[in-house]
Short mmCIF file of C-alpha atoms in Angstrom, two decimals:
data_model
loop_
_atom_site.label_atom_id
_atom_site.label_comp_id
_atom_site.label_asym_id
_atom_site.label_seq_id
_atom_site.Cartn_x
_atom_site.Cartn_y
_atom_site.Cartn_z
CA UNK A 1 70.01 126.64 74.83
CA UNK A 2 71.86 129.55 74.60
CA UNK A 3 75.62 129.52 76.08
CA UNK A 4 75.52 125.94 76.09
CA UNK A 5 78.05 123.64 74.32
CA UNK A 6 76.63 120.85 72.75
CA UNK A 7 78.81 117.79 72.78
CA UNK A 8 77.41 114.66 70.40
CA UNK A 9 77.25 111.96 73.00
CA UNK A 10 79.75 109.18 72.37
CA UNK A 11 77.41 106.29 72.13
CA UNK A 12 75.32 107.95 69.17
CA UNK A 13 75.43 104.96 66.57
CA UNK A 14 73.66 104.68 63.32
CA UNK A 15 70.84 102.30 64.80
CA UNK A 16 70.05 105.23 67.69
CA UNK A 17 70.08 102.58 69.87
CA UNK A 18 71.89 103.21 73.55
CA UNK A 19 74.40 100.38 74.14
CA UNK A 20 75.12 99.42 77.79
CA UNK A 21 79.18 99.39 78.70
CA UNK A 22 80.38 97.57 81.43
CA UNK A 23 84.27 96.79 82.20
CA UNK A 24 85.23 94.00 84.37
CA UNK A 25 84.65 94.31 88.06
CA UNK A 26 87.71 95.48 89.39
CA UNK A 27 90.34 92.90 90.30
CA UNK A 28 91.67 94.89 93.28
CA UNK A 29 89.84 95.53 96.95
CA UNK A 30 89.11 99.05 98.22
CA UNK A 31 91.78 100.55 100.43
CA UNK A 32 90.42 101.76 103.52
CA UNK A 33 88.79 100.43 107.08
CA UNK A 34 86.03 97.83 106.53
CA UNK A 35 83.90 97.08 109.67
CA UNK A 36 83.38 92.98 110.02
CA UNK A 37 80.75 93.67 112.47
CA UNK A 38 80.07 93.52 116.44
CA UNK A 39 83.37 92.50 117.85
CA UNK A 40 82.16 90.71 120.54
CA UNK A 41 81.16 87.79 118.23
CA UNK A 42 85.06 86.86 117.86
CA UNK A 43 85.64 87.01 121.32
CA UNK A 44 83.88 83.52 122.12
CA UNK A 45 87.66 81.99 122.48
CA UNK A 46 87.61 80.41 118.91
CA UNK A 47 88.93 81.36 115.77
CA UNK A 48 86.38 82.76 113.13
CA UNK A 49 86.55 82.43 109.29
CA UNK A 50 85.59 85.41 107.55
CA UNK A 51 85.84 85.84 103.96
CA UNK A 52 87.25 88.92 102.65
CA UNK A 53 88.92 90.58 100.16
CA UNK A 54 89.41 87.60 98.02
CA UNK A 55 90.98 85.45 100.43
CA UNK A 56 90.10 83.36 103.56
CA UNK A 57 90.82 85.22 106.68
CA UNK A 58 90.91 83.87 110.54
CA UNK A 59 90.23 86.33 113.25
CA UNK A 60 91.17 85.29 116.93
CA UNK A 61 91.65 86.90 120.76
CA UNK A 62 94.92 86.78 121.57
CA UNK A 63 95.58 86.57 125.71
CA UNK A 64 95.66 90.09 125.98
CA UNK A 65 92.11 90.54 124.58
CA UNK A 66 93.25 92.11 121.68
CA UNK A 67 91.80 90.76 117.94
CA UNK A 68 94.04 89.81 115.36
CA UNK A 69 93.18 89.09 111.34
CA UNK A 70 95.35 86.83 109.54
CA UNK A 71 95.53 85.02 106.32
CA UNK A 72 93.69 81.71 107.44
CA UNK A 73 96.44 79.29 105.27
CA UNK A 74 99.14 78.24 107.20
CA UNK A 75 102.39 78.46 105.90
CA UNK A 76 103.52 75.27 106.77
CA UNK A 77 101.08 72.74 104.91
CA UNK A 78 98.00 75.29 103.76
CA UNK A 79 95.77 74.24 106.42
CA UNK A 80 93.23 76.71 107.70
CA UNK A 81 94.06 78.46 110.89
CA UNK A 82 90.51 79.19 111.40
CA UNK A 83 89.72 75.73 111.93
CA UNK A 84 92.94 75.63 114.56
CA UNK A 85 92.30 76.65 118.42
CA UNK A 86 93.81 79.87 120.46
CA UNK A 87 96.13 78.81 122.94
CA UNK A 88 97.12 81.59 125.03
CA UNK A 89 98.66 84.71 122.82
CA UNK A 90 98.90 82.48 119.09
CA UNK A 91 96.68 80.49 117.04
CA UNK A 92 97.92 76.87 117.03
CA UNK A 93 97.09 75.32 113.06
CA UNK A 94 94.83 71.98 113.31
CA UNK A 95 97.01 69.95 111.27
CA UNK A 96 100.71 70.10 113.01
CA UNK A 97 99.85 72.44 115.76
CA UNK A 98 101.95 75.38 114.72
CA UNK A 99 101.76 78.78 116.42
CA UNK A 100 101.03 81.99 115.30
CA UNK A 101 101.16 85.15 116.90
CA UNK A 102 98.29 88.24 115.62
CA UNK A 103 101.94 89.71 113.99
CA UNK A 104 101.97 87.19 111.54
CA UNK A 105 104.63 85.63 112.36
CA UNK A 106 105.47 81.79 113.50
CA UNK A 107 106.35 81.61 116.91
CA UNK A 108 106.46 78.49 117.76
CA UNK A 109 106.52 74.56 116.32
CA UNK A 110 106.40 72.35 119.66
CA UNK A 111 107.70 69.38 117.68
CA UNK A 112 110.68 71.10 116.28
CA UNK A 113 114.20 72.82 118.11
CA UNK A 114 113.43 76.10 115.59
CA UNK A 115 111.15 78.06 113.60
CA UNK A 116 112.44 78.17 109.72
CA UNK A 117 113.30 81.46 108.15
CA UNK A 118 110.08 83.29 106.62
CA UNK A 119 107.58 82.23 108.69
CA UNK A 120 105.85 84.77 108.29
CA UNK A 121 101.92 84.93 107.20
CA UNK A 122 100.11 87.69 106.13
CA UNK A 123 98.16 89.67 109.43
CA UNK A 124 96.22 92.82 108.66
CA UNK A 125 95.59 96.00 110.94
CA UNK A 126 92.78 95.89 113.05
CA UNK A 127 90.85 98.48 114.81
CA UNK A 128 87.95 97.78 117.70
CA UNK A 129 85.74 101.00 118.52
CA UNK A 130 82.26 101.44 119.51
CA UNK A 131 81.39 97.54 119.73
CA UNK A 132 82.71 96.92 116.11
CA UNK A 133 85.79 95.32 114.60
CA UNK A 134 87.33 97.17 112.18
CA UNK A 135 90.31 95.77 109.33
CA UNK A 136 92.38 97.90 107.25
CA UNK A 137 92.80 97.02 103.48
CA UNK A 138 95.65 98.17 101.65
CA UNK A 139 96.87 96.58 98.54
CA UNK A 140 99.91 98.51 98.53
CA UNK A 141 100.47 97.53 102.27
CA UNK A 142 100.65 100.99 103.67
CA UNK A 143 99.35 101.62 107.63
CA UNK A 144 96.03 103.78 107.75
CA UNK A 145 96.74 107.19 107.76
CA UNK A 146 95.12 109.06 110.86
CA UNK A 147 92.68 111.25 108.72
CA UNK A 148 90.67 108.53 107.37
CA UNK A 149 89.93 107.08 110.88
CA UNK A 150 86.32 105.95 111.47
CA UNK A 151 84.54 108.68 113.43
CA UNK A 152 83.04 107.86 117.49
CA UNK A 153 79.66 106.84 117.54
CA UNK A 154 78.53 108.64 120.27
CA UNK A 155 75.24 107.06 121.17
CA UNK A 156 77.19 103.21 120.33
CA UNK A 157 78.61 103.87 124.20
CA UNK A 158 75.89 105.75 125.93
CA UNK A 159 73.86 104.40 128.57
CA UNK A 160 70.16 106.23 126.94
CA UNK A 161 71.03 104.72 123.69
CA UNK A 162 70.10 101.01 123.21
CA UNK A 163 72.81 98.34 122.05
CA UNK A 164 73.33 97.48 118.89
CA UNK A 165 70.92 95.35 116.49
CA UNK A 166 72.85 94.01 114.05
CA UNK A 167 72.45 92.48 110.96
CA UNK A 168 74.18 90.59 107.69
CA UNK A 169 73.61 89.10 104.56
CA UNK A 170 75.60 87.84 101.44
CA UNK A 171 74.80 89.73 98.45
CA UNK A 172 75.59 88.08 95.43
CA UNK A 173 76.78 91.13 93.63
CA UNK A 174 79.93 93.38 93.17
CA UNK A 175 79.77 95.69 95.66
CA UNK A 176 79.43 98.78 93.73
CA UNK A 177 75.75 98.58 93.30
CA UNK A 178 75.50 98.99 96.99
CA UNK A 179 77.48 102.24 96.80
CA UNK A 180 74.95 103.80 94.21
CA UNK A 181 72.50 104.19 96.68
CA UNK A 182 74.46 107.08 97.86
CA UNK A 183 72.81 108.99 94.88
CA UNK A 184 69.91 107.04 93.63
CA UNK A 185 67.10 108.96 95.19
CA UNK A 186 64.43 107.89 92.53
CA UNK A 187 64.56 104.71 94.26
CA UNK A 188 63.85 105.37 97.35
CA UNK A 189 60.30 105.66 96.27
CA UNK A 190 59.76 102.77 93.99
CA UNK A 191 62.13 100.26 95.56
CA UNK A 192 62.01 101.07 99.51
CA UNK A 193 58.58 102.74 99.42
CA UNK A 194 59.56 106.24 101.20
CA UNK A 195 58.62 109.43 99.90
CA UNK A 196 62.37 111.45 99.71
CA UNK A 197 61.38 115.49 99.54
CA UNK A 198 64.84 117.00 99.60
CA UNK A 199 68.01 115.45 98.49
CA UNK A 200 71.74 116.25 98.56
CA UNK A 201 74.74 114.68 98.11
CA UNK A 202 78.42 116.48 99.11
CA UNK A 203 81.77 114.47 98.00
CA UNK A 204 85.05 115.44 99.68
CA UNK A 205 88.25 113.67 100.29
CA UNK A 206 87.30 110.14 101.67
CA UNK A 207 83.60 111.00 102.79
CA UNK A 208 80.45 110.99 100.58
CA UNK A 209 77.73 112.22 102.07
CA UNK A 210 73.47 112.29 101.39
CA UNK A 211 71.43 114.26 103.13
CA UNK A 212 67.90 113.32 102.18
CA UNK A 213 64.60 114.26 104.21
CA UNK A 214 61.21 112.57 103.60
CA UNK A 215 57.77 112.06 104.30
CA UNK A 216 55.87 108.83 105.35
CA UNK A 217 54.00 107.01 102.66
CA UNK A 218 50.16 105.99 104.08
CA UNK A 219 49.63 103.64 100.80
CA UNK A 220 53.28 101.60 101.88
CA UNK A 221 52.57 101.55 105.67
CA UNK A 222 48.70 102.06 106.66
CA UNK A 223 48.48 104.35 109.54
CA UNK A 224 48.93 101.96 112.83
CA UNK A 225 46.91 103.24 116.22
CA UNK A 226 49.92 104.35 117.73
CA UNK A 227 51.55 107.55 117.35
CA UNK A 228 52.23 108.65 113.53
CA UNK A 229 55.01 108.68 111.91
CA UNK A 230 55.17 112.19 109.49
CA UNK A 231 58.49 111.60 108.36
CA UNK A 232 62.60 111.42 108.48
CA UNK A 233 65.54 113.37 108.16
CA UNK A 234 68.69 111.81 107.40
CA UNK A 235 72.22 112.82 106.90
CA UNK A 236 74.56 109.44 106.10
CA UNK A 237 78.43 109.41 105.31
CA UNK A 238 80.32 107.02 104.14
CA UNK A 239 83.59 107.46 105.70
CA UNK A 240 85.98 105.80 102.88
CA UNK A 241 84.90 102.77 100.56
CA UNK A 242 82.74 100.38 102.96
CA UNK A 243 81.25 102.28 106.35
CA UNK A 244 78.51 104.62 106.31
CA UNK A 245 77.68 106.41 108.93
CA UNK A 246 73.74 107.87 109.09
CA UNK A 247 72.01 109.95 111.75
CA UNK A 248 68.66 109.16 111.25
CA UNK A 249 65.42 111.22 113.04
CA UNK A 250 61.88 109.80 112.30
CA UNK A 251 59.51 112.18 113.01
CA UNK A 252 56.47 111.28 115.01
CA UNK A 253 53.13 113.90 115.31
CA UNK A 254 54.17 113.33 119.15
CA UNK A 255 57.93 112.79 119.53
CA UNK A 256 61.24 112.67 117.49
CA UNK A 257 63.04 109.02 117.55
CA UNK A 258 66.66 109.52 116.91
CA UNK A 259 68.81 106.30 115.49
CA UNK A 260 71.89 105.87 114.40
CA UNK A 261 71.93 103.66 111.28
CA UNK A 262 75.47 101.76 110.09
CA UNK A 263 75.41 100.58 106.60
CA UNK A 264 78.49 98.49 105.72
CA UNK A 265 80.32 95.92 103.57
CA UNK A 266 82.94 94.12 103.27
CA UNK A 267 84.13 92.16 99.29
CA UNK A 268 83.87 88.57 99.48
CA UNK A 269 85.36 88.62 96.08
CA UNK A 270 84.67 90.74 93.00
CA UNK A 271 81.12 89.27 92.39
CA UNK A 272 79.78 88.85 96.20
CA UNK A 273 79.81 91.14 99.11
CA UNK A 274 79.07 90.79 103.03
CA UNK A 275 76.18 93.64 103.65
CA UNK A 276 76.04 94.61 107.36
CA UNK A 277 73.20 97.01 109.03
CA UNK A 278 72.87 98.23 112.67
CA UNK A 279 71.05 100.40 114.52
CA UNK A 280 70.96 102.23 117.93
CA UNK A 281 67.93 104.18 118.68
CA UNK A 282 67.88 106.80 121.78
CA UNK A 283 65.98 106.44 124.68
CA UNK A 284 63.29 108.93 125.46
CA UNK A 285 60.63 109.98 127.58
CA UNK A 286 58.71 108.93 125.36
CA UNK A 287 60.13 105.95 124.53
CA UNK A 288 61.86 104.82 127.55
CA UNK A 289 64.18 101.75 127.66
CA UNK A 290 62.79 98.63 126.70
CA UNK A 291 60.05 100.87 124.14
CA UNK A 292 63.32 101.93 122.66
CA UNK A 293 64.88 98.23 122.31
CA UNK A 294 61.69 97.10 121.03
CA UNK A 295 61.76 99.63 118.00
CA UNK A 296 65.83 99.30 117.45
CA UNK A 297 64.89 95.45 116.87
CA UNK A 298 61.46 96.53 114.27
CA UNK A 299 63.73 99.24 113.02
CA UNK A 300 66.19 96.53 112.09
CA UNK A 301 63.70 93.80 110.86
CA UNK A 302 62.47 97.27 108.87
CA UNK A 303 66.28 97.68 107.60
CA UNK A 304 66.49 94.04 106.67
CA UNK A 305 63.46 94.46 104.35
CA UNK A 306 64.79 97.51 102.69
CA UNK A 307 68.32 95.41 101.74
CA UNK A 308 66.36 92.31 100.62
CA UNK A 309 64.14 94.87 98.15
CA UNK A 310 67.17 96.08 97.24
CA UNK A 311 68.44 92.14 96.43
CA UNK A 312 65.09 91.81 94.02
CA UNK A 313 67.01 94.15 91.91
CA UNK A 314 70.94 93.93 91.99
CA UNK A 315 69.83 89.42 91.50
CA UNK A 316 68.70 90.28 87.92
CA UNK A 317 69.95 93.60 86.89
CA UNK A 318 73.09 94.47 84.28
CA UNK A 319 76.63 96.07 85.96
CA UNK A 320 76.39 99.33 83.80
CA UNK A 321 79.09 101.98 83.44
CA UNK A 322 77.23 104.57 81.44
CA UNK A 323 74.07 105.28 82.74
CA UNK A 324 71.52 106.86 81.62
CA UNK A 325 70.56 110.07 83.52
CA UNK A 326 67.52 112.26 83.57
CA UNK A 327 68.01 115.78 85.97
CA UNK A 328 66.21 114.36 88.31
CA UNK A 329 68.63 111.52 88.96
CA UNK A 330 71.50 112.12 91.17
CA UNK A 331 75.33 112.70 90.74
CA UNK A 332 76.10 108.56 89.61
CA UNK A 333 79.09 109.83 87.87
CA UNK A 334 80.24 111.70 90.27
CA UNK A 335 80.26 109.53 92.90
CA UNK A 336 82.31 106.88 91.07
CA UNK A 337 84.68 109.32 90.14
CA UNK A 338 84.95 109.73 94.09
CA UNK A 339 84.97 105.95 94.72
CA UNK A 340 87.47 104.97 92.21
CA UNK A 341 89.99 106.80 94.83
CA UNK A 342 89.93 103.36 96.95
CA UNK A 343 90.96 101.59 93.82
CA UNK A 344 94.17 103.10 92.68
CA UNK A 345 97.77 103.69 94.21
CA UNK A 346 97.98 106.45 96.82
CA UNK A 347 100.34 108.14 94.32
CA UNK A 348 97.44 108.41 91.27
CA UNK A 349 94.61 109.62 93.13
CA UNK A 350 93.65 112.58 91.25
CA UNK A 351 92.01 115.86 92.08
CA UNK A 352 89.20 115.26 90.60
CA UNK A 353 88.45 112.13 93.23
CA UNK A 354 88.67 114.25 96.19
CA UNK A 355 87.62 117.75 95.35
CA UNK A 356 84.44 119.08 97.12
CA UNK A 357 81.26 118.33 94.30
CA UNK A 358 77.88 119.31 95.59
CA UNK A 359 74.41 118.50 94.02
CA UNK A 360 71.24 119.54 95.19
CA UNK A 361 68.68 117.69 93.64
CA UNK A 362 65.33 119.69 92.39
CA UNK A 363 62.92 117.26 94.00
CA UNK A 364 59.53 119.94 92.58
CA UNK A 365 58.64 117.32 89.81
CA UNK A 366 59.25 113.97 91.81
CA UNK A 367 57.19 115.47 94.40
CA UNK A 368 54.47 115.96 92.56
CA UNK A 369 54.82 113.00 90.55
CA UNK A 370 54.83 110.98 94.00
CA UNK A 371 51.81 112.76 95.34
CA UNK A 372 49.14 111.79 92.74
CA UNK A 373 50.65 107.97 92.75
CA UNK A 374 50.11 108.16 96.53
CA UNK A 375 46.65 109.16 96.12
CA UNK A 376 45.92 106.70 93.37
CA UNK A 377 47.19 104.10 95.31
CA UNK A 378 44.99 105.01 98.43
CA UNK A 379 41.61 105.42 96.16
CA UNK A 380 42.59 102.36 94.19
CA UNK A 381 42.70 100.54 97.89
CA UNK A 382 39.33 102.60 98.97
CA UNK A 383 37.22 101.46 95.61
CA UNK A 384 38.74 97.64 96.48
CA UNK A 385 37.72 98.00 100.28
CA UNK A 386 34.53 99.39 99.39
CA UNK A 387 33.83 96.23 96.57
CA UNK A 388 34.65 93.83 99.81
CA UNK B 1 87.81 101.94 86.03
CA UNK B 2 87.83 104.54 83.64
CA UNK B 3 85.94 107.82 85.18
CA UNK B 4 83.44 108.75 82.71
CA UNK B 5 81.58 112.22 81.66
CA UNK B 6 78.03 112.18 83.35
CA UNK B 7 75.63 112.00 80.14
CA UNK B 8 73.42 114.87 80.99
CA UNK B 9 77.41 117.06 81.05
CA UNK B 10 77.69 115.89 77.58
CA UNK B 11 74.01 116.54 76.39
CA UNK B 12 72.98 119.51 78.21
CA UNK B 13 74.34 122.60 79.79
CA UNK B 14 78.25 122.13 81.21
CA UNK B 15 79.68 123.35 84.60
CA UNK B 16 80.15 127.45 84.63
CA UNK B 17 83.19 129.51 86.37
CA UNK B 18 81.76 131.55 88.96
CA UNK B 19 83.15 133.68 91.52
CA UNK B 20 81.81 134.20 94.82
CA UNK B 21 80.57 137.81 95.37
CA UNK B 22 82.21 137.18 99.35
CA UNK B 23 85.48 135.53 99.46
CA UNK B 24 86.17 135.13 95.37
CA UNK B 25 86.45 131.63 95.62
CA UNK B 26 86.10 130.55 91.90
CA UNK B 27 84.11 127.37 91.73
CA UNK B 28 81.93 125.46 89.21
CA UNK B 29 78.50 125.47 88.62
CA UNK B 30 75.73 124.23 86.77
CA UNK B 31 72.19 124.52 87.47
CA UNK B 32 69.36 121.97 85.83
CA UNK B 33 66.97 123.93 86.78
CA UNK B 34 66.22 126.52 89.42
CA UNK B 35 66.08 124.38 92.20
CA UNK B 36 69.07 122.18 91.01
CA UNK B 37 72.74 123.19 91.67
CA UNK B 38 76.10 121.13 90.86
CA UNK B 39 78.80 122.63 92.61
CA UNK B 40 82.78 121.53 91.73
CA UNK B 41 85.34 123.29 94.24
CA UNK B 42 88.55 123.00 93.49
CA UNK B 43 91.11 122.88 96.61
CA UNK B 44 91.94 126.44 96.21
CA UNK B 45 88.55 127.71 95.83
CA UNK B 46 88.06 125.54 99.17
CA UNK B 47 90.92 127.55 100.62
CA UNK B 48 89.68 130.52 99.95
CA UNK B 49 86.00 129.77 101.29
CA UNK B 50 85.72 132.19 104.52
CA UNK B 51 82.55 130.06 106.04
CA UNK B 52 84.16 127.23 105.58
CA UNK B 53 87.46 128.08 107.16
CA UNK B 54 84.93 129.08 110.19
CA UNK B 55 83.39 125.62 110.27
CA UNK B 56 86.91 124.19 109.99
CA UNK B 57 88.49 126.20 112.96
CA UNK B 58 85.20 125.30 115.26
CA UNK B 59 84.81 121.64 113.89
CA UNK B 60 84.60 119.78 117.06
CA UNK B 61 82.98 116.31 115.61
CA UNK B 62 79.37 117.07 116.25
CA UNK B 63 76.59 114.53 115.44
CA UNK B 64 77.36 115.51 112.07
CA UNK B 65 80.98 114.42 112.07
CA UNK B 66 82.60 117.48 111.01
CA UNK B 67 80.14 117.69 107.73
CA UNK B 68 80.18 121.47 105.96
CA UNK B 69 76.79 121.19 104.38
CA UNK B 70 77.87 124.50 101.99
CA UNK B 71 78.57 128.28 101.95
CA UNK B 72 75.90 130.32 102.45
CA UNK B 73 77.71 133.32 100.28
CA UNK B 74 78.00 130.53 97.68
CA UNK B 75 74.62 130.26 97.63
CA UNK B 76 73.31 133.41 97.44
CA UNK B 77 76.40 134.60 94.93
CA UNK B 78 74.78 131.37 92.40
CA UNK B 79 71.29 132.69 93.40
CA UNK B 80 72.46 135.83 91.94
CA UNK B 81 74.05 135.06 88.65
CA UNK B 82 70.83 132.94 88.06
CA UNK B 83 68.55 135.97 88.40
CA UNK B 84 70.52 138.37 86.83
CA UNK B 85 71.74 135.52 83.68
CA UNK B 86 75.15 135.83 83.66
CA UNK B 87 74.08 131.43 84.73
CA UNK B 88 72.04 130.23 82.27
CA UNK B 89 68.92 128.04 83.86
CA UNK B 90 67.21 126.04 81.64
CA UNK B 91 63.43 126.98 81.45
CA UNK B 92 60.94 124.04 81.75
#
């Protein structure tokens, strides 16, 4: 222990006994882009409740294509606009047929000679690329600054990459536990049954990233008779608070399957989030076409799996501020030093959020600690095949 | 939220000043072991980087999106200090 500093740790009480902290979920929403999925869903020429941030929101197609997000309240009365219809460029409010344009503002009452003064609703940036819809959240109402855009997807547009399969569920949980995941390589293994063998994670500015490789697990997933899967290397971003961004390879003893995987959320409110997944998946020689559409859909069926085992635990477990960390865990602290950026004024983000952090996690004992379960589980299976 | 000390910061070895033998870049380290490394840049040391200001001049987007995965002189400058003890690595 030599040259080290040792600090008493805070929590030490009399009893010995480590007491879990947990503030209040915050009471403000992440500032940044959050991606309400594939965009062609709201362009079925009705309006579309979505449930963000807190509030109710209405997205609609204006006439000149373009999608707009407002506050879903009308101004007039407090009916909801997303139960209204579009007629031509404004959304016309079921209950006295008022008309809103994507601005927010009121631009027409057909039964009166003028619009009153402050008719204006709340509308929120939107952003369509690569098949999604994208809204900016800003509590302090600024625009999006250009650095923080949402990187191209190139495959999302490309005709050897398949379209998207898409995916969401409600997850009754603040949406911090999803972000975790960033960092939590331990449970990879016991909670999505993959076998992670080297594990990164690199914070700067806006984008936290994990690079994790890994093998396949033969007690999870039996060897099928088609071609084997070894394993995967991934490298996944989260580009600001909500929209990661992962470029996923599975290695097969025969071919390599690139994907792109999207992992995304929006806050319902401080205790519920709407978890998206998609995935594109690259057409090949091997996998040609329709092979390729056919694994994007398992892939996502696969995907869907991996959030609900992910459910099983966020359902029952504790919101916990201090955690407990062995060296073999990854940077938890860290990263929620890097999230809290998205949940304070422009003005008090401090260094310490943004400044580059890397941590490469020592993966020698896991390994090996992995390995011999493996095997167990396999001759455990064997001596119950055997018995049958 | 308050930002919070990670535990194993508090109970083990802390973050180390180190320069880099290449560009001078003064960063901090830790190391958990020898195959574990924390790095903290600070936006100077960043600055200074000379790899990095490569990737940054010939960052075209990529498949990768721009990502600097780390500095090889980095590396081998933290390799270095390990060996020679000047950064202490805890042995098992």
């Amino acid at each position: 222990m030599k040259g080290w500093v040792n600090v008493t740790a805070v929590e030490a009480s009399t009893t010995g006994i480590r007491s879990i902290e947990a503030e209040a979920v915050p009471t403000r929403f992440a500032r940044g882009w959050h991606c309400l999925g594939l965009s062609g869903q709201f362009k079925d020429g009705r309006p579309h409740t979505v449930n963000a941030f807190g509030q109710k929101l209405v997205v609609f197609q204006s006439g000149d294509g373009g999608l707009n997000v407002l506050d879903a309240y009308c101004r007039h009365m407090g009916a909801d606009l997303s139960k209204g219809t579009i007629k031509g460029d404004e959304l016309a409010c079921p209950f006295h047929d008022w008309r809103w344009g994507g601005d927010g503002r009121c631009k027409k009452i057909p039964y009166a000679r003028r619009v009153p003064l402050r008719a204006r609703t709340a509308a929120w940036i939107t952003m369509e690329q690569d098949g999604l819809l994208f809204v900016w959240n800003d509590p302090e109402g600024n625009p999006p600054p250009p650095e923080v855009a949402i990187p191209r997807i190139e495959g999302a547009t490309r005709d050897d990459w398949t379209d998207w399969v898409w995916q969401e569920i409600v997850v009754e949980t603040n949406c911090r536990e999803v972000m975790d995941n960033v960092v939590d390589m331990a449970h990879f293994f016991y909670v999505h049954y993959s076998f992670p063998t080297y594990f990164k994670n690199i914070f700067e500015g806006h984008v936290a990233t994990q690079i994790m490789n890994g093998l396949s697990r033969p007690d999870a997933r039996p060897p099928g008779k088609g071609p084997r899967m070894l394993g995967n290397s991934s490298v996944a971003s989260y580009h600001g608070p909500s929209f990661m961004i992962d470029d996923l390879t599975y290695h097969y003893d025969d071919m390599d399957l690139k994907s792109v995987l999207i992992n995304a959320h929006y806050p319902i409110d401080g205790n519920s989030f709407m978890l998206h997944s998609g995935i594109i998946v690259q057409h090949s020689d091997k996998l040609p076409r329709e092979g390729a559409e056919a694994m994007a859909q398992k892939l996502g069926d696969f995907i869907l799996k991996g959030f609900d085992q992910d459910v099983q635990i966020w359902k029952h477990k504790t919101r916990i501020d201090n955690p407990l960390l062995c060296e073999e865990d990854g940077p938890v602290y860290q990263l929620r030093r890097w999230y809290e950026q998205f949940y304070v004024d422009v003005a008090d983000v401090r260094p310490e959020m943004v400044e580059r952090f890397e941590f490469e996690l020592d993966t020698t004992r896991p390994v090996e600690a992995w390995k011999q379960e493996v095997e167990a589980n396999l001759a455990r299976r064997a001596a119950a095949g055997r018995q049958a | 939220m308050t930002i919070r000390a990670d535990n194993r910061l508090l109970d083990g070895a802390p973050m180390q000043p180190l320069d880099c033998h290449q560009c001078g870049a003064e960063v901090e380290v830790r190391k958990a072991s020898w195959h574990q490394t924390s790095v903290q840049w600070s936006a100077q040391a960043l600055r200074a980087c000379l790899e990095r200001r490569a990737a940054r001049s010939g960052d075209g987007g990529g498949p990768d999106h721009g990502l600097f995965p780390g500095c090889t002189a980095l590396r081998e400058s933290i390799v270095r200090a390990a060996l020679d003890g000047a950064l202490a690595v805890p042995e098992d």
